[in-house]
Short mmCIF file of C-alpha atoms and ligand atoms in Angstrom, two decimals:
data_model
loop_
_atom_site.label_atom_id
_atom_site.label_comp_id
_atom_site.label_asym_id
_atom_site.label_seq_id
_atom_site.Cartn_x
_atom_site.Cartn_y
_atom_site.Cartn_z
CA UNK A 1 0.00 0.00 0.00
CA UNK A 2 1.32 3.40 -0.95
CA UNK A 3 2.14 6.04 1.65
CA UNK A 4 3.16 9.41 0.23
CA UNK A 5 3.70 12.77 1.85
CA UNK A 6 3.97 16.49 1.35
CA UNK A 7 6.71 18.05 3.46
CA UNK A 8 6.76 21.84 3.21
CA UNK A 9 9.01 24.14 5.21
CA UNK A 10 6.94 26.85 6.93
CA UNK A 11 9.33 29.60 5.94
CA UNK A 12 6.96 31.36 3.56
CA UNK A 13 3.72 31.07 1.66
CA UNK A 14 2.98 28.16 -0.68
CA UNK A 15 2.80 28.86 -4.39
CA UNK A 16 1.42 26.90 -7.33
CA UNK A 17 4.62 24.85 -7.62
CA UNK A 18 4.06 23.54 -4.09
CA UNK A 19 0.43 22.83 -4.91
CA UNK A 20 1.47 20.84 -7.98
CA UNK A 21 3.80 18.70 -5.86
CA UNK A 22 1.29 18.18 -3.07
CA UNK A 23 -1.47 17.21 -5.52
CA UNK A 24 0.76 14.68 -7.27
CA UNK A 25 1.79 13.07 -3.98
CA UNK A 26 -1.81 13.09 -2.75
CA UNK A 27 -3.27 11.62 -5.95
CA UNK A 28 -0.62 8.90 -6.20
CA UNK A 29 -1.65 7.57 -2.80
CA UNK A 30 -5.39 8.13 -3.20
CA UNK A 31 -5.48 6.33 -6.57
CA UNK A 32 -4.33 3.18 -4.78
CA UNK A 33 -6.37 3.66 -1.61
CA UNK A 34 -3.13 4.51 0.20
CA UNK A 35 -2.24 7.17 2.75
CA UNK A 36 -1.14 10.74 2.25
CA UNK A 37 0.73 12.45 5.08
CA UNK A 38 1.59 16.04 5.91
CA UNK A 39 4.90 16.79 7.59
CA UNK A 40 6.02 20.27 8.55
CA UNK A 41 9.77 20.66 8.09
CA UNK A 42 10.39 23.30 10.72
CA UNK A 43 13.87 22.49 12.01
CA UNK A 44 15.08 25.92 10.95
CA UNK A 45 13.87 27.73 14.05
CA UNK A 46 14.98 31.13 12.81
CA UNK A 47 13.02 31.03 9.55
CA UNK A 48 10.00 28.86 10.44
CA UNK A 49 6.80 30.66 11.47
CA UNK A 50 3.64 29.27 13.09
CA UNK A 51 1.53 31.59 10.89
CA UNK A 52 2.90 29.82 7.80
CA UNK A 53 1.85 26.45 9.26
CA UNK A 54 -1.68 27.78 9.52
CA UNK A 55 -1.76 29.04 5.95
CA UNK A 56 -0.23 25.77 4.64
CA UNK A 57 -3.02 23.78 6.29
CA UNK A 58 -5.68 26.19 5.01
CA UNK A 59 -4.21 26.26 1.48
CA UNK A 60 -4.09 22.46 1.20
CA UNK A 61 -7.66 22.13 2.45
CA UNK A 62 -8.71 24.82 -0.07
CA UNK A 63 -7.17 22.68 -2.85
CA UNK A 64 -9.39 19.81 -1.68
CA UNK A 65 -6.52 17.72 -0.32
CA UNK A 66 -6.97 15.58 2.78
CA UNK A 67 -4.31 13.83 4.80
CA UNK A 68 -4.26 10.90 7.16
CA UNK A 69 -2.82 10.79 10.67
CA UNK A 70 -1.85 13.84 12.70
CA UNK A 71 0.56 16.32 11.14
CA UNK A 72 4.18 15.61 12.09
CA UNK A 73 6.44 18.53 13.08
CA UNK A 74 10.17 18.02 12.72
CA UNK A 75 10.84 20.44 15.57
CA UNK A 76 9.31 17.82 17.89
CA UNK A 77 11.63 15.07 16.70
CA UNK A 78 15.06 16.54 17.40
CA UNK A 79 16.05 13.66 19.70
CA UNK A 80 15.75 11.22 16.77
CA UNK A 81 18.08 13.31 14.65
CA UNK A 82 20.52 13.67 17.54
CA UNK A 83 20.63 9.88 18.01
CA UNK A 84 21.39 9.34 14.31
CA UNK A 85 24.12 11.99 14.43
CA UNK A 86 25.66 10.30 17.43
CA UNK A 87 25.65 6.96 15.60
CA UNK A 88 27.34 8.41 12.52
CA UNK A 89 29.83 10.32 14.63
CA UNK A 90 30.63 7.14 16.57
CA UNK A 91 31.39 5.46 13.25
CA UNK A 92 33.85 8.20 12.37
CA UNK A 93 31.79 9.42 9.41
CA UNK A 94 31.28 13.02 10.59
CA UNK A 95 33.66 15.84 11.31
CA UNK A 96 33.14 19.27 12.86
CA UNK A 97 33.52 22.21 10.49
CA UNK A 98 34.50 25.59 11.92
CA UNK A 99 34.49 27.50 8.63
CA UNK A 100 32.58 30.76 8.51
CA UNK A 101 30.16 31.52 5.69
CA UNK A 102 32.66 33.76 3.95
CA UNK A 103 35.46 31.19 4.25
CA UNK A 104 33.19 28.59 2.67
CA UNK A 105 32.15 30.96 -0.12
CA UNK A 106 35.80 31.72 -0.83
CA UNK A 107 36.78 28.04 -0.81
CA UNK A 108 33.89 27.13 -3.08
CA UNK A 109 34.98 29.67 -5.66
CA UNK A 110 38.58 28.58 -5.62
CA UNK A 111 39.91 27.85 -9.13
CA UNK A 112 40.57 24.21 -8.25
CA UNK A 113 37.87 21.76 -7.18
CA UNK A 114 34.24 21.44 -8.24
CA UNK A 115 32.29 24.71 -8.13
CA UNK A 116 29.73 24.97 -5.36
CA UNK A 117 31.05 22.03 -3.36
CA UNK A 118 32.66 22.44 0.03
CA UNK A 119 36.27 21.34 -0.50
CA UNK A 120 36.69 19.63 2.87
CA UNK A 121 38.80 22.34 4.51
CA UNK A 122 38.07 21.06 8.05
CA UNK A 123 38.31 17.36 7.26
CA UNK A 124 41.09 15.97 9.45
CA UNK A 125 41.48 19.24 11.37
CA UNK A 126 42.43 18.88 15.03
CA UNK A 127 39.21 19.82 16.84
CA UNK A 128 40.50 19.25 20.37
CA UNK A 129 39.88 22.27 22.54
CA UNK A 130 37.79 23.94 19.81
CA UNK A 131 34.38 22.40 20.38
CA UNK A 132 33.13 25.56 22.15
CA UNK A 133 33.59 27.43 18.88
CA UNK A 134 30.57 27.59 16.53
CA UNK A 135 30.66 24.57 14.25
CA UNK A 136 28.50 22.37 12.09
CA UNK A 137 28.86 18.63 11.42
CA UNK A 138 29.70 17.41 7.94
CA UNK A 139 29.48 13.94 6.46
CA UNK A 140 32.83 12.66 5.20
CA UNK A 141 31.32 11.63 1.91
CA UNK A 142 34.28 9.58 0.68
CA UNK A 143 34.37 7.55 3.91
CA UNK A 144 30.59 7.15 3.82
CA UNK A 145 30.60 5.94 0.23
CA UNK A 146 33.38 3.46 1.04
CA UNK A 147 31.33 2.18 3.98
CA UNK A 148 28.04 1.90 2.07
CA UNK A 149 29.30 0.43 -1.22
CA UNK A 150 27.44 0.83 -4.54
CA UNK A 151 23.84 2.00 -4.23
CA UNK A 152 20.94 2.90 -6.44
CA UNK A 153 17.31 4.00 -6.22
CA UNK A 154 14.19 3.69 -8.30
CA UNK A 155 12.99 6.97 -9.80
CA UNK A 156 9.70 6.62 -11.64
CA UNK A 157 10.72 3.13 -12.79
CA UNK A 158 14.27 4.11 -13.75
CA UNK A 159 17.26 2.85 -11.78
CA UNK A 160 19.53 5.70 -10.71
CA UNK A 161 23.09 4.96 -9.65
CA UNK A 162 24.05 6.86 -6.50
CA UNK A 163 26.93 9.33 -6.88
CA UNK A 164 26.85 11.36 -3.66
CA UNK A 165 30.42 12.60 -4.10
CA UNK A 166 29.08 15.34 -6.37
CA UNK A 167 27.42 16.93 -3.34
CA UNK A 168 30.66 17.13 -1.38
CA UNK A 169 30.80 16.77 2.41
CA UNK A 170 27.22 17.83 3.12
CA UNK A 171 26.15 19.37 6.43
CA UNK A 172 24.12 17.05 8.67
CA UNK A 173 23.81 19.35 11.69
CA UNK A 174 24.04 23.09 11.47
CA UNK A 175 25.42 25.70 13.79
CA UNK A 176 21.94 27.10 14.37
CA UNK A 177 19.86 23.94 13.87
CA UNK A 178 20.37 20.51 15.40
CA UNK A 179 19.80 18.68 12.11
CA UNK A 180 19.95 19.50 8.43
CA UNK A 181 17.26 18.91 5.83
CA UNK A 182 19.13 15.85 4.51
CA UNK A 183 19.23 14.07 7.85
CA UNK A 184 15.73 14.94 9.02
CA UNK A 185 14.01 14.10 5.74
CA UNK A 186 15.73 10.72 5.52
CA UNK A 187 14.88 9.73 9.07
CA UNK A 188 11.29 10.94 8.88
CA UNK A 189 10.40 9.34 5.56
CA UNK A 190 11.48 6.02 7.11
CA UNK A 191 9.80 6.68 10.48
CA UNK A 192 6.50 7.56 8.81
CA UNK A 193 6.61 4.49 6.56
CA UNK A 194 6.69 6.59 3.38
CA UNK A 195 6.84 4.23 0.40
CA UNK A 196 6.80 6.88 -2.32
CA UNK A 197 8.49 10.27 -2.24
CA UNK A 198 6.99 12.69 -4.75
CA UNK A 199 8.83 15.99 -5.14
CA UNK A 200 10.26 18.34 -7.72
CA UNK A 201 13.34 17.70 -9.81
CA UNK A 202 15.10 20.50 -7.96
CA UNK A 203 15.59 17.96 -5.14
CA UNK A 204 16.90 15.18 -7.38
CA UNK A 205 20.56 15.78 -6.44
CA UNK A 206 19.70 15.62 -2.75
CA UNK A 207 18.40 12.08 -3.20
CA UNK A 208 21.98 10.88 -3.75
CA UNK A 209 22.68 11.97 -0.18
CA UNK A 210 19.40 10.60 1.20
CA UNK A 211 20.01 7.17 -0.34
CA UNK A 212 23.48 7.11 1.16
CA UNK A 213 22.13 8.06 4.60
CA UNK A 214 19.51 5.30 4.36
CA UNK A 215 22.29 2.78 3.80
CA UNK A 216 24.39 4.14 6.68
CA UNK A 217 21.46 4.24 9.12
CA UNK A 218 19.90 0.93 8.05
CA UNK A 219 16.68 2.56 6.83
CA UNK A 220 14.43 1.37 3.98
CA UNK A 221 14.51 3.14 0.61
CA UNK A 222 11.24 4.52 -0.75
CA UNK A 223 10.46 4.80 -4.45
CA UNK A 224 11.08 8.31 -5.75
CA UNK A 225 9.10 10.31 -8.29
CA UNK A 226 10.91 13.54 -9.09
CA UNK A 227 8.53 15.50 -11.23
CA UNK A 228 9.15 18.34 -13.64
CA UNK A 229 8.82 21.84 -12.24
CA UNK A 230 5.86 23.91 -13.17
CA UNK A 231 6.74 26.80 -15.45
CA UNK A 232 4.84 29.87 -16.57
CA UNK A 233 4.06 30.76 -20.20
CA UNK A 234 7.51 32.33 -20.44
CA UNK A 235 9.15 29.02 -19.46
CA UNK A 236 10.35 30.43 -16.18
CA UNK A 237 9.90 28.34 -13.04
CA UNK A 238 6.83 29.46 -11.16
CA UNK A 239 8.65 29.43 -7.87
CA UNK A 240 11.12 31.97 -9.25
CA UNK A 241 8.67 34.36 -10.84
CA UNK A 242 8.34 37.57 -8.99
CA UNK A 243 4.67 38.03 -9.66
CA UNK A 244 3.52 34.44 -9.08
CA UNK A 245 0.61 34.67 -6.65
CA UNK A 246 0.68 32.61 -3.48
CA UNK A 247 -2.05 30.07 -2.80
CA UNK A 248 -3.17 32.23 0.09
CA UNK A 249 -3.59 35.22 -2.22
CA UNK A 250 -5.72 33.18 -4.63
CA UNK A 251 -7.75 31.73 -1.75
CA UNK A 252 -8.37 35.12 -0.21
CA UNK A 253 -9.42 36.45 -3.58
CA UNK A 254 -12.21 33.88 -3.62
CA UNK A 255 -10.74 31.66 -6.36
CA UNK A 256 -12.08 28.09 -6.30
CA UNK A 257 -9.24 25.93 -4.91
CA UNK A 258 -10.59 22.64 -6.24
CA UNK A 259 -10.73 24.12 -9.74
CA UNK A 260 -7.13 25.29 -9.32
CA UNK A 261 -6.16 21.75 -8.29
CA UNK A 262 -7.90 20.29 -11.34
CA UNK A 263 -6.10 22.75 -13.63
CA UNK A 264 -2.79 21.71 -12.09
CA UNK A 265 -3.67 18.03 -12.58
CA UNK A 266 -3.86 18.87 -16.30
CA UNK A 267 -0.60 20.79 -15.94
CA UNK A 268 -2.47 23.97 -16.71
CA UNK A 269 -1.99 27.17 -14.86
CA UNK A 270 -5.22 28.55 -13.49
CA UNK A 271 -6.29 31.75 -15.31
CA UNK A 272 -6.01 33.77 -12.16
CA UNK A 273 -2.42 32.74 -11.65
CA UNK A 274 -1.08 35.33 -14.03
CA UNK A 275 -2.52 38.18 -11.98
CA UNK A 276 -0.99 39.19 -8.73
N1 LIG B 1 10.95 20.68 3.01
C1 LIG B 1 11.43 20.66 1.67
C2 LIG B 1 11.02 21.91 0.95
O1 LIG B 1 10.05 22.55 1.34
C3 LIG B 1 10.92 19.51 0.82
C4 LIG B 1 11.28 18.19 1.34
C5 LIG B 1 11.05 17.02 0.41
O2 LIG B 1 10.04 16.98 -0.29
O3 LIG B 1 11.86 16.13 0.46
O4 LIG B 1 11.66 22.26 -0.01
#
């Protein structure tokens, strides 16, 4: 039986791209008589807002979506993430990183090394006596890959070979948050029994990391369905368009949410979406 989920971060208002993703995840489960879950990814305490949780719930209901089981909040599950971090640290797969934002930006733009990937400056650094300094925890990706061996995942029926090295030594716990998106999402999809992860192609690269973490933590691997991103008539991603209305704006304007959902099911933008 299929269990899918929608897992928004309450850091802003939902837009039509979110709705498209939520509807696809919802319909995949409902078509099979399965379950659809809502999880609020609010580990980023500085950017998450309770008011956004309220509008997310209202927006999804307006679209005609229903979910099973109580909503799960990641901020209430920090002990689970801490336990996983401790396990990975105990296995020597994590290292503390003391780099500041500007040091990382500088290192990432260095002429050598892949662009946009942390070059491992703090890997192997002597951290004794420094643990009071602000630091995050990074996964030693080479060591992790060596431990896990070859991996793949199923993406819409296609087998994808895992190449997490391209992501570099990703952050698993941040200076200001006890877990990163990668760690929390992997643990929670397993804990909630999610069989099918439906999300946009913008998160495809992250799945390399999630699959690796599943192997390291002994968690099951769901099927993945990375869908295309909704674009406007100009071909630009809806999420990036300045004038794309939020779901809340459409709802408050009296637009019929179920009709919007049906338009999105046909990959059509609702007429009202072009107005702000
Ligand atoms: N919380 C993530 C976001 O809002 C999505 C997580 C996921 O679908 O894996 O971008």
